[in-house]
Short mmCIF file of C-alpha atoms and ligand atoms in Angstrom, two decimals:
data_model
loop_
_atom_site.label_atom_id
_atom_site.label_comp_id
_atom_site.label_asym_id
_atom_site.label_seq_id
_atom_site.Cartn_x
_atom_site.Cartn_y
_atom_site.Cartn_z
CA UNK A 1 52.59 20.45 38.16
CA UNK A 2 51.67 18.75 34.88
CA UNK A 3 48.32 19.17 33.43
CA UNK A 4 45.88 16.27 33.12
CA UNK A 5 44.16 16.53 29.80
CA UNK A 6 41.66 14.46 27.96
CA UNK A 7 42.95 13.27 24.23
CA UNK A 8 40.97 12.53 21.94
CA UNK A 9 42.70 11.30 18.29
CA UNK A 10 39.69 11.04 16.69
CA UNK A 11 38.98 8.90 13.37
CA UNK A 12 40.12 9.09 9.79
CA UNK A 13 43.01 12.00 9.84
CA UNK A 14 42.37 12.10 13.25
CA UNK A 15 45.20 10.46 14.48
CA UNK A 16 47.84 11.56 12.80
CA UNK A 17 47.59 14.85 12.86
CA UNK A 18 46.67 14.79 16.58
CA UNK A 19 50.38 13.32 17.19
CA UNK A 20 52.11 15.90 15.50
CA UNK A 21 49.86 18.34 17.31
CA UNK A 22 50.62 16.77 20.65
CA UNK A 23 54.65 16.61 19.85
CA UNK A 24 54.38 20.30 18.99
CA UNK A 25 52.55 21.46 22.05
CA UNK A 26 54.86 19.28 24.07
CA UNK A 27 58.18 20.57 22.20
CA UNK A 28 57.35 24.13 23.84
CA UNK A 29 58.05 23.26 27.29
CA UNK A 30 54.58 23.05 28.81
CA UNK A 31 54.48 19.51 31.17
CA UNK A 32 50.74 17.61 30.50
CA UNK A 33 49.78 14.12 31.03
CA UNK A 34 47.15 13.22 28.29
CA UNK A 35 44.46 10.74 29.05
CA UNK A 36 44.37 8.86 25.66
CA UNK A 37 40.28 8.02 25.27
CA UNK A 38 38.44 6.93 22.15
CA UNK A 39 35.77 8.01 20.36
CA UNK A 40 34.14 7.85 17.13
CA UNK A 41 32.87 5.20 14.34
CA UNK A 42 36.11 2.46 15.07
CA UNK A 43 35.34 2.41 19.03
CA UNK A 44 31.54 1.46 17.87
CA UNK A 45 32.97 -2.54 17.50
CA UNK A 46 34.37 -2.42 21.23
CA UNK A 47 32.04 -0.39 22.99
CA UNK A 48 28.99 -0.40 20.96
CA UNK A 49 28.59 3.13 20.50
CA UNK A 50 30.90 5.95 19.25
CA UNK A 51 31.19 7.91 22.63
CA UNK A 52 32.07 5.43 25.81
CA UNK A 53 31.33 5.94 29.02
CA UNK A 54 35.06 6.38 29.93
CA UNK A 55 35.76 9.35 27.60
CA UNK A 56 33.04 10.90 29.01
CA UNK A 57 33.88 10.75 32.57
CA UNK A 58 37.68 11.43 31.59
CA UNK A 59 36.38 14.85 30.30
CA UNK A 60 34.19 15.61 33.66
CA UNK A 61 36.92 14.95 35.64
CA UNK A 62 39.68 16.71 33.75
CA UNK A 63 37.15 19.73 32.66
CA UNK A 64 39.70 20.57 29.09
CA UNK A 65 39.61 18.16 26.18
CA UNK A 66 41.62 18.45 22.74
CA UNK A 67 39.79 16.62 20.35
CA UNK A 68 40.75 15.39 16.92
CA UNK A 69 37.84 15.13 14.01
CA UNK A 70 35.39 12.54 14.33
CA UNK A 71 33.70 10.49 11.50
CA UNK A 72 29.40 11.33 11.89
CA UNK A 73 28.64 7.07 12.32
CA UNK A 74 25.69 6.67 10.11
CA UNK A 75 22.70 4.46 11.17
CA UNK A 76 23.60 4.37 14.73
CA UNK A 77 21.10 6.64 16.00
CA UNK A 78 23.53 9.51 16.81
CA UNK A 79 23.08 12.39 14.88
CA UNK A 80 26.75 14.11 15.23
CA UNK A 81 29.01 13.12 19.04
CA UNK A 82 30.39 16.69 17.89
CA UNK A 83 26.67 17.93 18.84
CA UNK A 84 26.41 15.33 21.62
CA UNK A 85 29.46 16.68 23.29
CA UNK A 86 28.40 20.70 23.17
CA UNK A 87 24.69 19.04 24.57
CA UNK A 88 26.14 17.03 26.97
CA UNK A 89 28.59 19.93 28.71
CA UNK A 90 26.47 22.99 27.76
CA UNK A 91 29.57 23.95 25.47
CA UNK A 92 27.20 26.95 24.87
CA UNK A 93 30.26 28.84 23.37
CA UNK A 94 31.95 27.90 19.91
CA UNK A 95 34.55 30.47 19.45
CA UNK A 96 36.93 30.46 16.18
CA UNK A 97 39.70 33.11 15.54
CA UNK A 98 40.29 33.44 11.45
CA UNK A 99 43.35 35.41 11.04
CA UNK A 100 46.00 35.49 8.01
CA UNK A 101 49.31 33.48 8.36
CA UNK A 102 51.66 35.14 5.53
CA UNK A 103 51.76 32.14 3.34
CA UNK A 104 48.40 30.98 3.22
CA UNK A 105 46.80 30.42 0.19
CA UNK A 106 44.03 33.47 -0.16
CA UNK A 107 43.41 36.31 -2.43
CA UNK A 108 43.13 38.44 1.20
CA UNK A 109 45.18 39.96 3.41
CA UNK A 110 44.61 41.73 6.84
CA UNK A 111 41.66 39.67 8.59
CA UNK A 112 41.60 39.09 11.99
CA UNK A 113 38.45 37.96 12.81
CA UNK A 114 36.61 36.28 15.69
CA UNK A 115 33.45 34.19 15.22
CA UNK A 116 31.52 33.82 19.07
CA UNK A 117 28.60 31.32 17.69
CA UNK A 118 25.99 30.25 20.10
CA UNK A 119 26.31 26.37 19.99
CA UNK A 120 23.34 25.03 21.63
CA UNK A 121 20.12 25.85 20.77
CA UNK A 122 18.75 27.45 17.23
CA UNK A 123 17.98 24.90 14.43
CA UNK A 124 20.95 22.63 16.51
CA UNK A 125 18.36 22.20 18.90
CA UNK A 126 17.78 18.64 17.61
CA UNK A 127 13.69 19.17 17.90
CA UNK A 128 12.84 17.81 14.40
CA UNK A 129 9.52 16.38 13.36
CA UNK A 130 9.42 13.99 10.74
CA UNK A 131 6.82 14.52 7.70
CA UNK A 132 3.98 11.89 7.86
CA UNK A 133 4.85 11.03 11.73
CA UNK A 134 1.49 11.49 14.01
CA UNK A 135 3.42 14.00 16.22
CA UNK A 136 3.98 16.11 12.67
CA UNK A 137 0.71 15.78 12.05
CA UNK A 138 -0.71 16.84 15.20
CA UNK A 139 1.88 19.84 15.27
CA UNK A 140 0.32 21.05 11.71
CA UNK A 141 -3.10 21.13 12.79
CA UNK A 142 -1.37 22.91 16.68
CA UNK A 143 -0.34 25.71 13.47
CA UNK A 144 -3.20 26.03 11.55
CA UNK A 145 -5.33 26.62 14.60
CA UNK A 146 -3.05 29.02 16.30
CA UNK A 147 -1.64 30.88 13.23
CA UNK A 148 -3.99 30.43 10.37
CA UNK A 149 -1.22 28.84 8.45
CA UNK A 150 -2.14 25.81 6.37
CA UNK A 151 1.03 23.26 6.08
CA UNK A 152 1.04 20.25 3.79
CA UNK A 153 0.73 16.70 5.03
CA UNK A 154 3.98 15.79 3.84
CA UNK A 155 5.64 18.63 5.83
CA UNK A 156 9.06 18.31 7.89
CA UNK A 157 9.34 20.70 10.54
CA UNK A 158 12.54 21.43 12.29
CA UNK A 159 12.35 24.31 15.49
CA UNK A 160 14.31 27.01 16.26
CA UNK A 161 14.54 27.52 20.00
CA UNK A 162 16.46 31.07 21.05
CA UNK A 163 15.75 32.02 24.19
CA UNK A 164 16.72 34.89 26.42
CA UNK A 165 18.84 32.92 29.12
CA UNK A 166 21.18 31.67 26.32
CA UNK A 167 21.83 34.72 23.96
CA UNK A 168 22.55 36.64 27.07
CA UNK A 169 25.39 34.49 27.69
CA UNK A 170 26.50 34.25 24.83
CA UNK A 171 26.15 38.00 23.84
CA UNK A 172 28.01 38.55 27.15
CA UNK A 173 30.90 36.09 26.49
CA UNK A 174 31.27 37.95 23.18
CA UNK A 175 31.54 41.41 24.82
CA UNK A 176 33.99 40.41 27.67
CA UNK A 177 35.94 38.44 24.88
CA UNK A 178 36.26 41.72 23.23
CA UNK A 179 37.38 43.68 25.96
CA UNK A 180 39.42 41.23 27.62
CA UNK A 181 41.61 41.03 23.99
CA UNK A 182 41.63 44.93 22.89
CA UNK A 183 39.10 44.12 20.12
CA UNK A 184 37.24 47.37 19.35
CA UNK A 185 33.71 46.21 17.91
CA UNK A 186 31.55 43.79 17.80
CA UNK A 187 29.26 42.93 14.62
CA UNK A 188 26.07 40.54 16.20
CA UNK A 189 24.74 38.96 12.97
CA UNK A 190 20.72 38.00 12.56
CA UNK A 191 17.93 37.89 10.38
CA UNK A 192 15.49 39.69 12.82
CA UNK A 193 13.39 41.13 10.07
CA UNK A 194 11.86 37.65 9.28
CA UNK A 195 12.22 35.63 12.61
CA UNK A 196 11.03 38.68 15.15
CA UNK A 197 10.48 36.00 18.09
CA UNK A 198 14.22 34.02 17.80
CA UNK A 199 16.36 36.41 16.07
CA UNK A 200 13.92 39.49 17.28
CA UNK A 201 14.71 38.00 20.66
CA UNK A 202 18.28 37.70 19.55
CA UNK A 203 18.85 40.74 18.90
CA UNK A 204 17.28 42.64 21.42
CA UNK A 205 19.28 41.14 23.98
CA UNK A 206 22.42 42.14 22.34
CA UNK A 207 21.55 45.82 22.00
CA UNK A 208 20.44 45.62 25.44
CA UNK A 209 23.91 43.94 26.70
CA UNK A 210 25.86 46.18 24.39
CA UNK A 211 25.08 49.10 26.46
CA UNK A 212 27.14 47.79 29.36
CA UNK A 213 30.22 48.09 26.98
CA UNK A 214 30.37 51.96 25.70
CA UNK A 215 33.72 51.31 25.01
CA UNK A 216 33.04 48.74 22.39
CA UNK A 217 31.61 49.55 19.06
CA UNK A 218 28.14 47.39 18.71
CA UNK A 219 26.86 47.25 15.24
CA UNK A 220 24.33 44.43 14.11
CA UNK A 221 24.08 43.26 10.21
CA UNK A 222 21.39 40.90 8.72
CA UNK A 223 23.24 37.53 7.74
CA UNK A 224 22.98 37.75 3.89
CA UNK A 225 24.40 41.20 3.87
CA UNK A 226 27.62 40.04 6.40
CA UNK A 227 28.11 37.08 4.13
CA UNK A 228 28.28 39.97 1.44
CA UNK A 229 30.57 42.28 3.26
CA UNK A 230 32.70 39.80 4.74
CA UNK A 231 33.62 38.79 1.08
CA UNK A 232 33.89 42.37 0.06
CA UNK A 233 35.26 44.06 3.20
CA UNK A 234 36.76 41.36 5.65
CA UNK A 235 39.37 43.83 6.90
CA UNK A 236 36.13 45.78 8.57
CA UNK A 237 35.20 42.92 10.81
CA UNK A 238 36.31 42.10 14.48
CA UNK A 239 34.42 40.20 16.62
CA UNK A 240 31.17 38.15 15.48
CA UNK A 241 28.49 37.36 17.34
CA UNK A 242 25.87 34.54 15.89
CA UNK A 243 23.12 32.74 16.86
CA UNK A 244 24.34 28.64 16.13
CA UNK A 245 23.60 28.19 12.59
CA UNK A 246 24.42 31.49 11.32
CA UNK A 247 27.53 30.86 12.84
CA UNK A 248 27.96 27.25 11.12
CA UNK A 249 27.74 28.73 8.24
CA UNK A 250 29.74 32.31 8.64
CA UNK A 251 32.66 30.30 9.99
CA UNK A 252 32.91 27.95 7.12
CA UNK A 253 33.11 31.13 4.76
CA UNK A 254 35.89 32.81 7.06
CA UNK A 255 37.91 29.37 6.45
CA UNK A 256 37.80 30.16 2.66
CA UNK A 257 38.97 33.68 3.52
CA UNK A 258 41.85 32.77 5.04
CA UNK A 259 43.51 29.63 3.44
CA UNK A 260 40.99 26.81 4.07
CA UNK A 261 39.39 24.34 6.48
CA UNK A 262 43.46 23.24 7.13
CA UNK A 263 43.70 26.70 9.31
CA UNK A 264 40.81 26.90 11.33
CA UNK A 265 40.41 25.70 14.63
CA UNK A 266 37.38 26.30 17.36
CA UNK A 267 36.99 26.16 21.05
CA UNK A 268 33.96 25.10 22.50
CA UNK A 269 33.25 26.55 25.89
CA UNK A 270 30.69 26.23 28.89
CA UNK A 271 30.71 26.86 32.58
CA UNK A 272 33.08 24.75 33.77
CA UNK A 273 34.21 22.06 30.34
CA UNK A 274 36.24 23.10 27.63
CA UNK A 275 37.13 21.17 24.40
CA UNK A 276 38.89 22.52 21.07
CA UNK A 277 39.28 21.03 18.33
CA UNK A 278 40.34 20.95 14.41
CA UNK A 279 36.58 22.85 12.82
CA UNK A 280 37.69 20.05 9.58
CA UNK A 281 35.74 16.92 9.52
CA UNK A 282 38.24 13.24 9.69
CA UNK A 283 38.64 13.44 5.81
CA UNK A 284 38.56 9.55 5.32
CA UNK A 285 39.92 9.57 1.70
CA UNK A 286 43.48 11.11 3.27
CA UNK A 287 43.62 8.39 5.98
CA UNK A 288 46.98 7.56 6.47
CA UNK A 289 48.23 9.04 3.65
CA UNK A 290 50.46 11.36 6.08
CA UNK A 291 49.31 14.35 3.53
CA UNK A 292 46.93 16.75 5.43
CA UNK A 293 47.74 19.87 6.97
CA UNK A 294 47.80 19.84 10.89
CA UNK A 295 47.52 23.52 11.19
CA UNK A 296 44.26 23.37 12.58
CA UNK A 297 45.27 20.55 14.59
CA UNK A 298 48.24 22.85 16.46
CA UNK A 299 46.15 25.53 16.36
CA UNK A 300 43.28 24.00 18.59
CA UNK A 301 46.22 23.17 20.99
CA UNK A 302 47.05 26.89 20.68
CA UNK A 303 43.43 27.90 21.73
CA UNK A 304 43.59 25.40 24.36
CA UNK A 305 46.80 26.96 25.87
CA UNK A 306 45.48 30.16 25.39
CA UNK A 307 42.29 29.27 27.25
CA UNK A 308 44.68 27.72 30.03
CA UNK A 309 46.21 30.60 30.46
CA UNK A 310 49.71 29.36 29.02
CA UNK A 311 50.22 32.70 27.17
CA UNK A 312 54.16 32.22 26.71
CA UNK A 313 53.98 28.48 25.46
CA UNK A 314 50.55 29.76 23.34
CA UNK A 315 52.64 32.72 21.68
CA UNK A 316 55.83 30.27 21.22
CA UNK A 317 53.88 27.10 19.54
CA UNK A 318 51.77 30.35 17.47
CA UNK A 319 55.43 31.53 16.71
CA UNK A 320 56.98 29.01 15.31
CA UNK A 321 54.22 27.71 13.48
CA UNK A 322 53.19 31.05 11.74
CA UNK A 323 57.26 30.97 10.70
CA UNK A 324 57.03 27.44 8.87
CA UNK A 325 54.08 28.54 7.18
CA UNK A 326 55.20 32.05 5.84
CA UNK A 327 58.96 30.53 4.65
CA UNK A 328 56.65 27.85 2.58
CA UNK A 329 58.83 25.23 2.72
CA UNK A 330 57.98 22.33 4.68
CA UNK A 331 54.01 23.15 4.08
CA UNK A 332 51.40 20.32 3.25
CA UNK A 333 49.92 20.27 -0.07
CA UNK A 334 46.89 22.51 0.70
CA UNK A 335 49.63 25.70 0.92
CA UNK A 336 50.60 25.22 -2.82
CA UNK A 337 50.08 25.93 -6.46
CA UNK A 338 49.24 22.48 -8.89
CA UNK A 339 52.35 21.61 -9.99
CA UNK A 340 54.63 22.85 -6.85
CA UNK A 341 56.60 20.40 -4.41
CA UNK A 342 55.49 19.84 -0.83
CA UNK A 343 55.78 17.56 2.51
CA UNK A 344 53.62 15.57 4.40
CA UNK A 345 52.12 16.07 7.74
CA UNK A 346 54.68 14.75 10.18
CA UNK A 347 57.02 16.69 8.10
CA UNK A 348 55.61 19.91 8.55
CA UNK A 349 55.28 18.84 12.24
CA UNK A 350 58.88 18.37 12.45
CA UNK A 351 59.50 21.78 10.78
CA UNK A 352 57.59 23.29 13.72
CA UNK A 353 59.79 20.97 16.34
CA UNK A 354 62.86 22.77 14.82
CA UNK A 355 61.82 25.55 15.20
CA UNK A 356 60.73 25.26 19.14
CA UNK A 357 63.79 23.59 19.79
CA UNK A 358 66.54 25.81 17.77
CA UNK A 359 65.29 29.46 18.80
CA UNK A 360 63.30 29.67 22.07
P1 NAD B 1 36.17 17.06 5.90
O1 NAD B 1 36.42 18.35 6.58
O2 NAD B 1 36.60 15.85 6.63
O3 NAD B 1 36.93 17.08 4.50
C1 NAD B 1 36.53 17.85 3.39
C2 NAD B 1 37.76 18.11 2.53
O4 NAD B 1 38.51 19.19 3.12
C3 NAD B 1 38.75 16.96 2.48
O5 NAD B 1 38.43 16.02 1.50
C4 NAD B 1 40.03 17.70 2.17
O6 NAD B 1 40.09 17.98 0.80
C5 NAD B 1 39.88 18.99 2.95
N1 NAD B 1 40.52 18.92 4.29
C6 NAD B 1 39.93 18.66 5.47
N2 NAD B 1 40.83 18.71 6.46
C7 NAD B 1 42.02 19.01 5.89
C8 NAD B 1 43.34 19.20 6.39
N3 NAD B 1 43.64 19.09 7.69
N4 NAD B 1 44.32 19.49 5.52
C9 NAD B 1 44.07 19.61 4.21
N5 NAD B 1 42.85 19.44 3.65
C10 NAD B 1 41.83 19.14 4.50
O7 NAD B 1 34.62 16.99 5.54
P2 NAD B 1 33.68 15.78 5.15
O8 NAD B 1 34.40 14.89 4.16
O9 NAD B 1 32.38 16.37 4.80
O10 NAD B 1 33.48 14.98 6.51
C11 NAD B 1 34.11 13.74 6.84
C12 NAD B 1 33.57 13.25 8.17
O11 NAD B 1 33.97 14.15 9.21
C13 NAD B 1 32.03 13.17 8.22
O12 NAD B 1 31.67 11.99 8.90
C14 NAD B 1 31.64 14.39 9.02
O13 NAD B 1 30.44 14.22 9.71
C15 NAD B 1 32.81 14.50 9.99
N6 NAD B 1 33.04 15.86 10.54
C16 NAD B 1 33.54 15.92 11.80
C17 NAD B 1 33.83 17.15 12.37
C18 NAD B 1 34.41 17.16 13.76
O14 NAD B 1 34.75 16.14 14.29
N7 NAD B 1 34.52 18.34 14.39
C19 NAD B 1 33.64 18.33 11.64
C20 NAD B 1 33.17 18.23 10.33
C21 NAD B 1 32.88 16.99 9.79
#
């Protein structure tokens, strides 16, 4: 029986590298019936707003959701549908693998690492208080009374919510993860020693949780010293563990370890919803220019089948597309040198195609 899975093409590069992606995950054998739905800045016109009711319900009802990149609409009162969607379906996991393809374009070798970010609450929260508004101003003199601590007028305040229920799911998703796919430690990453109630809390949890696992290393590091190591000592890390914006932020540098924003792909996870998706924003300037890399594209598909289940169609698309990278020739600009010759995106695609199609 085929699959029934929620499509999203996105905006910008969206499209394009969301049909190569789709032709790839098709060319490996596995049957799925894709329900096309919209969203983003050019469905604003039609629908008037960037996330319609329809792609919504499409996702309820078919529960798994591959998602292109979406364009952040300015001025139209949503803040990111990226951090609608994880609000929305208590996608309370974001979990990205950064590992080395032999031809990527890094100074590294040997990293294999998985970032397990808490993507709900944190500074993500969306509880922001504007400077100047009454509600900012009446919060101020709530902190001065309680604290002692005087805040200017003309103070913005953003909170950062961490609370027990949620880092013990996510601390416990990280853990099974771990176990579940032979990883042998797990690094939790914090800055306890200057937020004691949300990172404190944080991190207390995890220790706690960690001693269900003997059989998994548990170390924790404060975040300024892992962005340190991970530059230093990548090789050293295995499985992550963040609280949401730590994780923003750690994942972003694991991109640059490994080739770029072209090779890294998340899945965002809750109870019973599942979407993945490129972690690359819809890069408007490369719109239709058939020029971007849809690595991260195929590998959100890859995550997607892996998450399914699918582990021979996830291990042949992962295959063939870790074969066109490391022979380098029909790679997207982002794999080369200035100066050295390269293909487009449906090109690469149809490198990967080949592949599927020639020795499996
Ligand atoms: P971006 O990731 O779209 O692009 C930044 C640069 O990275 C590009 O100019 C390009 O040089 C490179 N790049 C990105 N994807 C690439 C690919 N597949 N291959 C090769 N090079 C690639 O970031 P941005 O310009 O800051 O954001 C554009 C829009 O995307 C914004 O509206 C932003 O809010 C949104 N965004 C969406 C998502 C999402 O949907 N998950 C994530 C991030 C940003």
């Amino acid at each position: 029986m085929a699959y029934k899975i929620t499509l999203i093409p996105g905006d910008g590069i969206g499209p394009e590298i969301t049909e190569v992606a789709v032709k790839c995950i098709e060319a490996t054998g596995i049957k799925i019936h894709w329900d096309i739905k919209l969203a983003g800045e050019e469905c604003i016109e039609k629908y008037g707003t960037p996330i319609p009711e329809e792609t919504i319900r499409s996702i309820e009802e078919n529960k798994i959701c591959l998602k292109g990149p979406i364009t952040t609409p300015v001025g139209t009162g949503f803040r990111s549908i990226n951090v609608f969607l994880r609000q929305h379906f208590k996608l309370y996991v974001c979990l990205r693998p950064f590992k080395i393809y032999k031809g990527a374009k890094t100074k590294f070798e040997n990293i294999d690492i998985v970032i397990i970010r808490e993507n709900m609450e944190d500074l993500y929260a969306g509880i922001e208080f504007e400077k100047g508004k009454e509600e900012t101003l009446e919060l101020i003199k709530f902190i001065e009374k309680t604290t002692g601590k005087k805040l200017s007028e003309n103070t913005g305040i953003s909170i950062k919510p961490i609370s027990i229920e949620n880092s013990e799911k996510i601390v416990r998703f990280g853990f099974e993860y771990a176990r579940k796919n032979n990883r042998k430690k797990v690094t939790v990453v914090h800055k306890a020693n200057i937020m004691k109630y949300s990172d404190g809390l944080f991190l207390e949890v995890a220790k706690n949780i960690a001693k269900e696992y003997p059989d998994i290393e548990f170390e924790d590091k404060i975040v300024d010293n892992m962005a340190m190591q991970l530059v230093q000592k990548p090789e050293l890390y295995d499985v992550i563990i963040c609280p949401n914006l730590y994780g923003d932020i750690l994942s972003d540098l694991c991109a640059g370890l490994i080739g770029g924003l072209g090779l890294s792909a998340g899945a965002n996870i809750g109870e019973d919803v599942a979407i993945f998706e490129p972690t690359h924003g819809s890069a408007p300037k490369y719109k239709g220019m058939n020029k971007v890399n849809p690595s991260a594209m195929i590998l959100a598909g890859i995550l997607m089948l892996d998450y399914l289940g699918e582990i021979y169609y996830r291990d042949k698309l992962e295959k063939a597309l870790a074969e066109v990278i490391s022979e380098g020739k029909y790679v997207t600009y982002d794999f080369k040198q200035e100066g050295e010759s390269y293909v487009g995106t449906k090109e690469m695609g149809e490198a990967i195609i080949k592949k599927l199609e020639e020795k499996w």
